[in-house]
Amino acid sequence: MKLKLHRDFITSEAVLVPVFKGKLKTEIPEGIRKEVEYLIEEQKRTEKKVSALHLMEGAVKLLVLVDFGEESKLDVEEVRRRSGEGLKPLKEKFINNVTVLYTEQATLSNKSFYQGITEGLMLASYSFNNYKSKGKDYTLEEIMYALVPEVDIEELSDQAEESDILVEATFIARDLVNEPANKLYPKTLAKIVEDLGEEHGFETEIFKKEEIEKLGMEAFLEVAKGSKRGPRLIVMRYYGAGENEKILGLVGKGLTYDAGGYSIKPTTGMVNMKTDMGGSAAVIGAMVAITKAKLPVNVVAIVAACENMISGKAYKPGDIIGSMGGKTILVENTDAEGRLTLIDAVHYAKEIENVNEIVDIATLTGSQAISLGTERAGVISNNDHFYGRVDQASKKSGEKIWRLPHDEAYKKQLDSPIADLRNIGGREAGTITAGLFIGAFVGDTPWAHIDIAAPSAVEKAKHYYTKGATGFGARMLYEVAKLG
Ligand code: BES
Ligand code: ZN
Ligand code: ZN
């Protein structure tokens, strides 16, 4: 993908014209002026945010008008979303180059407005066609900006570099989630991470079953043991701030498949469970971005990758298992497996990698989908200050979150008469009790848990999301590291 900044209007096959509640702020080149006026009139009638016109004559084949709404109320994420919508007519016609008639506006800095448009268009251009023998892949090859004289090209080029990195990170995460579980399993995921580390410059270490046993990760291994495909503990390290500085730990749920185990999922609930490694995908994407941007921070990312399956060797409801942190757990439901892998990953992060703060991200509960849907991830945190940082990061990336309560009272739902904890908290407040279960192994370390069960994948394309994986979290985690 090429991003080009120009002062003049150089024609691409498509031209994108920003308007603000029907009001034009740019000078329109002579050749397309009448057509733009026509579209503005049409948009007034239909009240659509995006409208398009195919042109029969001249170099420009497609004119797209994107209405960003009231100028005084502009926000970067809304700009991303509307620009993402704006790519639709190009995608339909397989047009892969566009000129944006850039304009200044009253609310956002040029850097932010430009970031919103660029990321919206680029994120919406994603497609996953690794397994279709016929049909062509859409790619967006070039975005050209025709800039007015007041706009500083230098400033925008810096942003272009960062936006490019963020989109690449998101695409890596989407690709990983979209890969089916017969292709992407712990061993192949580990290999991909090793290759990414080599390519981009973060260190990787992969632990196999015997080494995971030596570490004492009993809960993780209990989940993994029902599958023929062995588990992998994947560790990624990037020290951009020197040895003595603090280390941020990123922990991603990496269930490359979740059949539920003996508490088996129904057919409809199982069909999409290749996506149960969305948290690890976000963490891996973020590591690539952090490394590429050379952020001056230390980050260690951990993925306890395995499959949750049924077999003669699998763990069973009613089993009492151990954990790396030493607590015993009554397994009341083998489908609440993510938290079992995460507690050992979190403990490992603290005790072996010496991280000082932790974000874990996971497709953890169906309840998250019920309570918040795909629009916002649910967050549990033990630290207001650290939550504030995650919240700020989320506002920057536009991946929205909502903090859930973490009262002591909810913790009681995890009490068991015969073990230190049980792995489910009953029907009520499922997202909260799942988060608090992990929290029981975190101690006082500043920590935030992000449940992305619903936002990690969507059934239908919307704004800059394409059907399937969204890559949710990769950009946010980059911002959390950057704010560190
Ligand atoms: N991977 C699922 C959660 C999930 C559900 C992710 C739907 C994406 C879409 C998780 O392992 C799970 O099965 N959780 C159970 C927990 C319950 C048994 C307490 C759930 O939410 O039903
Ligand atoms: Zn499950
Ligand atoms: Zn799961």
Coordinates of C-alpha atoms and ligand atoms in Angstrom, one line a residue:
M1 CA 0.0 0.0 0.0
K2 CA 1.3 3.4 -1.0
L3 CA 0.3 6.6 0.8
K4 CA 1.1 9.7 -1.1
L5 CA 0.8 13.3 -0.1
H6 CA 0.5 16.0 -2.8
R7 CA -0.4 19.6 -3.1
D8 CA -2.0 19.2 -6.5
F9 CA -5.0 17.2 -7.6
I10 CA -3.6 14.2 -9.4
T11 CA -6.3 11.9 -10.6
S12 CA -6.9 8.4 -9.4
E13 CA -9.6 6.2 -10.7
A14 CA -11.7 7.2 -7.6
V15 CA -12.0 10.5 -5.8
L16 CA -13.2 10.8 -2.2
V17 CA -14.8 14.1 -1.3
P18 CA -15.3 14.8 2.5
V19 CA -18.4 16.9 3.4
F20 CA -19.7 18.0 6.8
K21 CA -23.5 17.7 7.2
G22 CA -23.8 18.4 3.5
K23 CA -21.3 21.3 3.5
L24 CA -18.3 21.2 1.3
K25 CA -15.0 22.7 2.6
T26 CA -12.8 21.9 -0.4
E27 CA -12.2 23.5 -3.7
I28 CA -13.5 21.0 -6.3
P29 CA -11.5 20.6 -9.6
E30 CA -13.4 21.8 -12.6
G31 CA -13.8 18.4 -14.3
I32 CA -15.9 16.9 -11.5
R33 CA -17.6 20.0 -10.0
K34 CA -21.0 19.4 -11.5
E35 CA -21.0 15.8 -10.5
V36 CA -20.0 16.6 -6.9
E37 CA -22.8 19.2 -6.7
Y38 CA -25.2 16.6 -7.9
L39 CA -24.1 14.1 -5.2
I40 CA -24.4 16.7 -2.5
E41 CA -28.0 17.3 -3.6
E42 CA -28.7 13.6 -3.6
Q43 CA -27.1 13.1 -0.2
K44 CA -29.4 15.8 1.2
R45 CA -32.4 14.0 0.0
T46 CA -31.3 10.5 1.1
E47 CA -29.5 11.5 4.3
K48 CA -26.9 8.8 3.5
K49 CA -23.4 9.1 5.0
V50 CA -21.8 7.8 1.9
S51 CA -23.0 8.2 -1.7
A52 CA -21.2 7.3 -4.9
L53 CA -21.5 8.2 -8.6
H54 CA -20.0 6.3 -11.5
L55 CA -18.6 8.6 -14.2
M56 CA -18.6 7.6 -17.9
E57 CA -16.2 10.2 -19.2
G58 CA -12.7 11.3 -18.1
A59 CA -10.0 9.8 -15.9
V60 CA -12.1 9.6 -12.8
K61 CA -14.4 6.6 -12.8
L62 CA -15.9 6.8 -9.4
L63 CA -16.8 9.7 -7.2
V64 CA -17.5 9.0 -3.5
L65 CA -18.9 11.6 -1.1
V66 CA -18.4 10.8 2.6
D67 CA -20.3 12.9 5.1
F68 CA -18.4 13.1 8.4
G69 CA -21.3 14.8 10.1
E70 CA -21.3 18.0 12.2
E71 CA -17.9 19.6 11.9
S72 CA -17.8 20.7 15.6
K73 CA -18.5 17.1 16.7
L74 CA -15.8 15.2 14.7
D75 CA -14.1 12.4 16.5
V76 CA -11.3 10.2 15.1
E77 CA -13.1 6.9 15.4
E78 CA -16.2 8.3 13.7
V79 CA -13.9 9.5 10.9
R80 CA -12.4 6.0 10.7
R81 CA -15.8 4.4 10.5
R82 CA -17.3 6.7 7.9
S83 CA -14.1 6.4 5.8
G84 CA -14.4 2.6 6.1
E85 CA -17.9 2.9 4.7
G86 CA -16.6 5.1 2.0
L87 CA -14.4 2.3 0.7
K88 CA -17.4 0.1 -0.1
P89 CA -18.1 1.5 -3.6
L90 CA -14.5 1.1 -4.5
K91 CA -14.4 -2.5 -3.2
E92 CA -17.5 -3.4 -5.2
K93 CA -15.9 -2.1 -8.4
F94 CA -12.4 -3.4 -7.6
I95 CA -11.0 0.1 -7.9
N96 CA -7.7 0.1 -6.0
N97 CA -6.5 3.7 -6.0
V98 CA -8.2 6.8 -4.7
T99 CA -7.5 10.5 -4.3
V100 CA -8.8 12.1 -1.1
L101 CA -9.6 15.8 -1.6
Y102 CA -8.2 16.6 1.9
T103 CA -9.5 19.6 3.8
E104 CA -8.8 21.2 7.1
Q105 CA -11.8 21.3 9.5
A106 CA -12.5 23.1 12.8
T107 CA -12.3 20.3 15.3
L108 CA -9.5 17.7 14.8
S109 CA -5.9 18.4 14.2
N110 CA -4.7 17.6 10.7
K111 CA -2.8 14.7 12.0
S112 CA -5.9 13.1 13.6
F113 CA -8.2 13.8 10.7
Y114 CA -5.7 12.3 8.3
Q115 CA -5.2 9.3 10.6
G116 CA -8.9 8.6 10.8
I117 CA -9.3 8.7 7.0
T118 CA -6.2 6.7 6.3
E119 CA -6.9 4.0 8.8
G120 CA -10.6 3.8 8.0
L121 CA -9.9 3.2 4.3
M122 CA -7.0 0.8 4.9
L123 CA -8.7 -1.3 7.6
A124 CA -11.8 -1.6 5.4
S125 CA -9.7 -2.9 2.5
Y126 CA -8.9 -6.2 4.2
S127 CA -9.9 -9.5 2.7
F128 CA -9.2 -13.1 3.6
N129 CA -9.2 -15.4 0.6
N130 CA -6.5 -17.9 1.4
Y131 CA -8.7 -20.8 0.7
K132 CA -10.9 -19.8 -2.3
S133 CA -9.6 -21.2 -5.6
K134 CA -11.7 -18.8 -7.7
G135 CA -12.5 -15.1 -7.4
K136 CA -10.0 -12.3 -7.0
D137 CA -8.7 -10.6 -3.9
Y138 CA -9.4 -6.9 -3.3
T139 CA -6.4 -4.8 -2.4
L140 CA -6.2 -1.1 -1.9
E141 CA -2.9 -0.1 -3.6
E142 CA -2.7 3.6 -3.3
I143 CA -4.3 6.5 -1.4
M144 CA -3.3 9.9 -2.7
Y145 CA -4.0 13.0 -0.8
A146 CA -4.5 16.3 -2.5
L147 CA -3.6 18.8 0.2
V148 CA -4.4 22.4 0.6
P149 CA -1.4 24.7 1.1
E150 CA -1.9 25.2 4.9
V151 CA -1.4 21.5 5.6
D152 CA 2.1 20.4 6.8
I153 CA 3.2 17.4 4.7
E154 CA 6.0 16.4 7.2
E155 CA 3.5 16.1 10.1
L156 CA 1.3 13.9 8.0
S157 CA 4.1 11.6 6.8
D158 CA 5.0 10.7 10.4
Q159 CA 1.4 9.8 11.0
A160 CA 1.3 7.8 7.7
E161 CA 4.1 5.7 9.0
E162 CA 2.4 4.9 12.3
S163 CA -1.0 4.3 10.7
D164 CA 0.6 1.9 8.3
I165 CA 2.1 -0.1 11.2
L166 CA -1.2 -0.1 13.1
V167 CA -3.1 -1.5 10.0
E168 CA -0.4 -4.1 9.4
A169 CA -0.7 -5.2 13.1
T170 CA -4.5 -5.5 12.7
F171 CA -4.2 -7.5 9.5
I172 CA -1.8 -9.9 11.2
A173 CA -4.3 -10.4 14.0
R174 CA -7.2 -10.8 11.5
D175 CA -5.3 -13.3 9.5
L176 CA -4.5 -15.4 12.5
V177 CA -8.1 -15.5 13.7
N178 CA -9.5 -16.2 10.3
E179 CA -7.2 -19.2 9.7
P180 CA -9.1 -22.5 10.4
A181 CA -8.1 -24.7 13.3
N182 CA -6.9 -27.5 11.1
K183 CA -4.2 -25.1 9.8
L184 CA -3.5 -23.0 12.8
Y185 CA -2.8 -24.9 16.0
P186 CA -0.3 -24.4 18.8
K187 CA 2.7 -25.7 16.8
T188 CA 1.9 -23.7 13.7
L189 CA 1.0 -20.6 15.7
A190 CA 4.4 -20.8 17.5
K191 CA 6.2 -21.1 14.1
I192 CA 4.3 -18.0 12.8
V193 CA 5.3 -16.0 15.9
E194 CA 8.9 -17.1 15.5
D195 CA 9.0 -16.0 11.9
L196 CA 7.4 -12.6 12.8
G197 CA 9.9 -12.2 15.6
E198 CA 12.7 -12.8 13.2
E199 CA 11.3 -10.5 10.6
H200 CA 10.5 -7.6 12.9
G201 CA 13.1 -8.0 15.6
F202 CA 11.4 -9.2 18.8
E203 CA 12.9 -12.2 20.7
T204 CA 10.8 -15.4 20.9
E205 CA 11.0 -18.4 23.1
I206 CA 8.8 -21.5 22.6
F207 CA 8.2 -24.0 25.4
K208 CA 6.9 -27.5 24.5
K209 CA 4.9 -29.8 26.8
E210 CA 7.8 -31.2 28.8
E211 CA 9.1 -27.7 29.5
I212 CA 5.7 -26.5 30.4
E213 CA 5.5 -29.4 32.8
K214 CA 8.8 -28.4 34.4
L215 CA 7.4 -24.8 34.9
G216 CA 4.5 -26.3 36.8
M217 CA 1.8 -24.9 34.6
E218 CA -0.7 -27.5 35.8
A219 CA -3.9 -25.7 34.9
F220 CA -2.8 -24.9 31.4
L221 CA -1.8 -28.5 30.9
E222 CA -5.1 -29.9 32.2
V223 CA -6.9 -28.0 29.4
A224 CA -4.4 -29.0 26.8
K225 CA -4.2 -32.7 27.6
G226 CA -7.4 -33.7 25.7
S227 CA -5.9 -32.9 22.4
K228 CA -3.5 -34.8 20.2
R229 CA -1.9 -31.6 19.2
G230 CA 0.5 -30.5 21.9
P231 CA 0.4 -27.2 23.7
R232 CA 3.0 -24.4 23.3
L233 CA 3.9 -21.6 25.6
I234 CA 4.9 -18.8 23.3
V235 CA 6.9 -15.9 24.8
M236 CA 7.8 -12.7 23.0
R237 CA 10.2 -10.2 24.4
Y238 CA 11.0 -6.6 23.4
Y239 CA 13.2 -4.5 25.5
G240 CA 13.1 -1.0 24.1
A241 CA 13.7 0.9 27.3
G242 CA 16.7 -0.8 28.9
E243 CA 17.0 -3.5 31.6
N244 CA 16.1 -1.5 34.6
E245 CA 12.9 0.0 33.4
K246 CA 9.5 -1.5 34.1
I247 CA 8.1 -4.3 31.9
L248 CA 4.5 -4.4 30.6
G249 CA 3.1 -7.9 30.3
L250 CA 0.6 -8.7 27.6
V251 CA -1.2 -12.0 27.9
G252 CA -3.5 -13.3 25.2
K253 CA -5.9 -16.3 25.3
G254 CA -4.7 -18.7 22.7
L255 CA -7.2 -21.5 22.4
T256 CA -6.7 -22.4 18.8
Y257 CA -9.9 -24.4 19.1
D258 CA -12.5 -24.7 21.9
A259 CA -14.9 -27.6 21.5
G260 CA -15.8 -27.1 25.1
G261 CA -14.3 -30.4 26.3
Y262 CA -16.7 -32.8 28.1
S263 CA -18.9 -29.8 28.8
I264 CA -19.3 -29.9 25.1
K265 CA -20.6 -27.0 23.1
P266 CA -23.7 -27.3 20.9
T267 CA -23.1 -27.4 17.1
T268 CA -23.9 -23.8 16.6
G269 CA -21.7 -22.6 19.5
M270 CA -18.7 -24.7 18.2
V271 CA -18.7 -23.7 14.6
N272 CA -16.8 -20.5 15.1
M273 CA -14.4 -21.6 17.9
K274 CA -11.4 -21.4 15.7
T275 CA -11.6 -17.7 16.7
D276 CA -10.9 -18.5 20.4
M277 CA -7.4 -17.3 20.0
G278 CA -8.4 -13.7 19.2
G279 CA -6.7 -12.4 22.4
S280 CA -3.4 -14.0 21.4
A281 CA -3.8 -12.6 17.8
A282 CA -4.2 -9.1 19.3
V283 CA -1.1 -9.5 21.5
I284 CA 1.0 -10.8 18.6
G285 CA -0.2 -8.0 16.3
A286 CA 0.6 -5.5 19.0
M287 CA 4.1 -6.9 19.5
V288 CA 4.8 -6.5 15.7
A289 CA 3.6 -2.8 15.9
I290 CA 5.5 -2.0 19.1
T291 CA 8.7 -3.4 17.6
K292 CA 8.3 -1.8 14.2
A293 CA 7.6 1.6 15.8
K294 CA 10.6 1.1 18.1
L295 CA 8.7 2.2 21.1
P296 CA 11.0 3.1 24.0
V297 CA 9.3 0.6 26.4
N298 CA 9.8 -3.0 27.6
V299 CA 7.1 -5.5 26.7
V300 CA 6.8 -9.2 27.2
A301 CA 3.9 -11.0 25.6
I302 CA 2.7 -14.5 26.6
V303 CA 0.4 -17.0 24.9
A304 CA -0.5 -20.3 26.4
A305 CA -1.6 -22.0 23.2
C306 CA -3.6 -25.2 23.2
E307 CA -6.9 -26.9 22.0
N308 CA -9.8 -27.8 24.3
M309 CA -11.0 -31.2 23.1
I310 CA -12.6 -34.4 24.1
S311 CA -10.6 -37.7 24.4
G312 CA -9.8 -40.5 26.9
K313 CA -7.1 -38.2 28.2
A314 CA -9.1 -35.0 28.6
Y315 CA -9.9 -33.4 31.9
K316 CA -13.4 -33.9 33.2
P317 CA -16.1 -31.9 35.0
G318 CA -15.5 -32.7 38.7
D319 CA -11.7 -32.9 38.5
I320 CA -9.7 -31.0 41.0
I321 CA -6.6 -29.5 39.4
G322 CA -3.5 -27.5 40.5
S323 CA -2.0 -24.4 39.0
M324 CA 1.4 -22.7 38.7
G325 CA 0.4 -20.3 41.4
G326 CA -0.3 -23.1 43.8
K327 CA -4.1 -22.7 44.2
T328 CA -6.4 -25.8 43.7
I329 CA -9.4 -25.5 41.4
L330 CA -12.6 -27.5 41.1
V331 CA -13.4 -27.9 37.4
E332 CA -17.1 -27.6 37.3
N333 CA -17.2 -26.8 33.6
T334 CA -14.5 -27.8 31.1
D335 CA -15.8 -25.1 28.7
A336 CA -14.5 -22.4 31.2
E337 CA -11.0 -23.3 30.0
G338 CA -9.7 -20.0 28.9
R339 CA -9.3 -18.7 32.5
L340 CA -7.4 -21.9 33.4
T341 CA -4.8 -21.3 30.7
L342 CA -4.7 -17.5 31.5
I343 CA -4.0 -17.9 35.3
D344 CA -0.8 -19.9 34.6
A345 CA 0.3 -17.5 31.8
V346 CA -0.3 -14.5 34.2
H347 CA 1.6 -16.2 37.0
Y348 CA 4.5 -17.0 34.6
A349 CA 4.5 -13.4 33.4
K350 CA 4.9 -12.2 37.0
E351 CA 7.2 -14.8 38.5
I352 CA 9.5 -15.7 35.5
E353 CA 9.4 -12.6 33.3
N354 CA 9.2 -10.1 36.2
V355 CA 6.5 -7.9 34.5
N356 CA 5.3 -5.0 36.6
E357 CA 1.9 -4.5 35.0
I358 CA -0.4 -6.8 33.1
V359 CA -3.1 -6.6 30.4
D360 CA -4.7 -9.9 29.5
I361 CA -7.0 -10.1 26.5
A362 CA -9.3 -13.0 25.8
T363 CA -12.4 -14.3 24.0
L364 CA -13.5 -15.4 27.5
T365 CA -17.3 -15.4 28.0
G366 CA -20.5 -15.7 26.0
S367 CA -21.9 -13.3 28.7
Q368 CA -19.7 -10.5 27.3
A369 CA -21.6 -10.9 24.0
I370 CA -24.9 -10.7 25.8
S371 CA -24.0 -7.7 27.9
L372 CA -22.0 -5.5 25.6
G373 CA -22.2 -7.0 22.1
T374 CA -19.6 -6.3 19.4
E375 CA -19.4 -2.6 20.1
R376 CA -17.5 -2.7 23.4
A377 CA -15.2 -5.1 25.2
G378 CA -15.7 -5.6 28.9
V379 CA -12.9 -4.8 31.2
I380 CA -12.1 -5.8 34.8
S381 CA -9.2 -4.1 36.6
N382 CA -7.8 -4.0 40.1
N383 CA -6.2 -0.5 39.6
D384 CA -7.9 2.7 38.8
H385 CA -4.8 4.4 37.5
F386 CA -3.8 1.5 35.3
Y387 CA -7.4 1.2 34.0
G388 CA -7.2 4.9 33.2
R389 CA -4.2 4.2 30.9
V390 CA -6.1 1.4 29.1
D391 CA -9.1 3.6 28.7
Q392 CA -7.0 6.3 27.2
A393 CA -5.4 3.8 24.8
S394 CA -8.9 2.5 23.8
K395 CA -10.0 6.1 23.0
K396 CA -6.9 6.5 20.8
S397 CA -7.5 3.3 18.9
G398 CA -11.3 3.6 18.8
E399 CA -11.6 0.0 20.0
K400 CA -14.2 0.7 22.7
I401 CA -14.3 -0.7 26.2
W402 CA -16.5 -0.6 29.2
R403 CA -15.3 -1.1 32.8
L404 CA -17.3 -3.7 34.8
P405 CA -17.4 -3.7 38.6
H406 CA -15.1 -5.9 40.7
D407 CA -16.7 -5.9 44.1
E408 CA -15.6 -8.5 46.7
A409 CA -19.2 -9.8 46.7
Y410 CA -18.8 -11.3 43.1
K411 CA -15.7 -13.2 44.2
K412 CA -17.8 -15.3 46.6
Q413 CA -19.4 -16.9 43.5
L414 CA -16.1 -18.6 42.9
D415 CA -15.9 -20.3 46.4
S416 CA -15.8 -24.0 46.5
P417 CA -16.3 -26.3 49.5
I418 CA -13.6 -28.7 48.3
A419 CA -11.0 -26.6 46.5
D420 CA -9.5 -23.1 46.8
L421 CA -11.7 -22.0 43.9
R422 CA -14.2 -23.3 41.3
N423 CA -13.7 -22.4 37.7
I424 CA -17.2 -21.0 37.1
G425 CA -19.2 -18.5 39.1
G426 CA -22.8 -19.6 38.2
R427 CA -25.2 -18.0 35.7
E428 CA -25.1 -14.4 37.1
A429 CA -22.4 -11.8 36.1
G430 CA -20.4 -14.3 34.0
T431 CA -18.0 -11.8 32.5
I432 CA -17.2 -10.3 35.9
T433 CA -16.6 -13.7 37.7
A434 CA -14.4 -14.9 34.8
G435 CA -12.3 -11.8 35.1
L436 CA -12.1 -12.0 38.9
F437 CA -11.0 -15.7 38.6
I438 CA -7.9 -14.4 36.7
G439 CA -7.6 -11.6 39.2
A440 CA -7.2 -14.1 42.0
F441 CA -3.8 -15.0 40.5
V442 CA -2.6 -11.5 39.8
G443 CA -2.3 -10.2 43.3
D444 CA -1.5 -6.4 43.6
T445 CA 0.2 -6.0 40.2
P446 CA -1.7 -3.3 38.2
W447 CA -3.8 -5.4 35.9
A448 CA -6.6 -5.1 33.4
H449 CA -8.5 -7.9 31.8
I450 CA -10.2 -7.3 28.4
D451 CA -13.0 -9.7 27.4
I452 CA -13.3 -9.5 23.6
A453 CA -15.6 -12.6 23.0
A454 CA -17.9 -10.6 20.7
P455 CA -15.8 -7.8 19.2
S456 CA -13.1 -10.1 18.0
A457 CA -15.2 -11.3 15.1
V458 CA -18.3 -10.0 13.4
E459 CA -20.9 -11.9 11.3
K460 CA -21.5 -9.0 8.9
A461 CA -19.1 -6.3 7.5
K462 CA -19.7 -2.9 9.2
H463 CA -17.7 0.3 8.9
Y464 CA -14.0 -0.7 8.7
Y465 CA -14.7 -4.3 9.9
T466 CA -14.9 -7.0 7.2
K467 CA -16.9 -10.2 7.9
G468 CA -15.0 -12.5 10.3
A469 CA -12.0 -11.4 12.4
T470 CA -11.7 -7.7 13.4
G471 CA -8.2 -7.8 14.9
F472 CA -9.8 -6.0 17.9
G473 CA -7.3 -5.1 20.5
A474 CA -4.0 -5.1 18.5
R475 CA -4.1 -1.3 18.1
M476 CA -5.3 -0.7 21.6
L477 CA -2.4 -2.7 23.1
Y478 CA 0.1 -0.8 21.1
E479 CA -1.3 2.4 22.6
V480 CA -1.2 1.0 26.1
A481 CA 2.5 0.3 25.5
K482 CA 3.1 3.7 24.0
L483 CA 1.5 5.4 27.0
G484 CA 3.7 3.5 29.4
Ligands
BES1 N1 -14.5 -19.4 24.2 C1 -15.6 -19.3 25.0 C2 -16.3 -17.9 25.0 C3 -16.9 -17.4 23.8 C4 -18.2 -17.6 23.5 C5 -16.1 -16.8 22.8 C6 -18.7 -17.1 22.3 C7 -16.6 -16.3 21.7 C8 -17.9 -16.4 21.4 C9 -15.3 -19.7 26.4 O1 -14.2 -20.6 26.6 C10 -16.5 -20.3 27.0 O2 -16.9 -21.3 26.5 N2 -17.0 -19.7 28.1 C11 -18.2 -20.2 28.7 C12 -18.0 -20.1 30.2 C13 -19.1 -20.7 31.1 C14 -19.0 -22.2 31.0 C15 -18.9 -20.2 32.5 C16 -19.4 -19.4 28.3 O3 -19.3 -18.2 28.2 O4 -20.4 -20.0 28.0
ZN2 ZN -14.8 -22.6 26.4
ZN3 ZN -12.8 -20.6 25.1

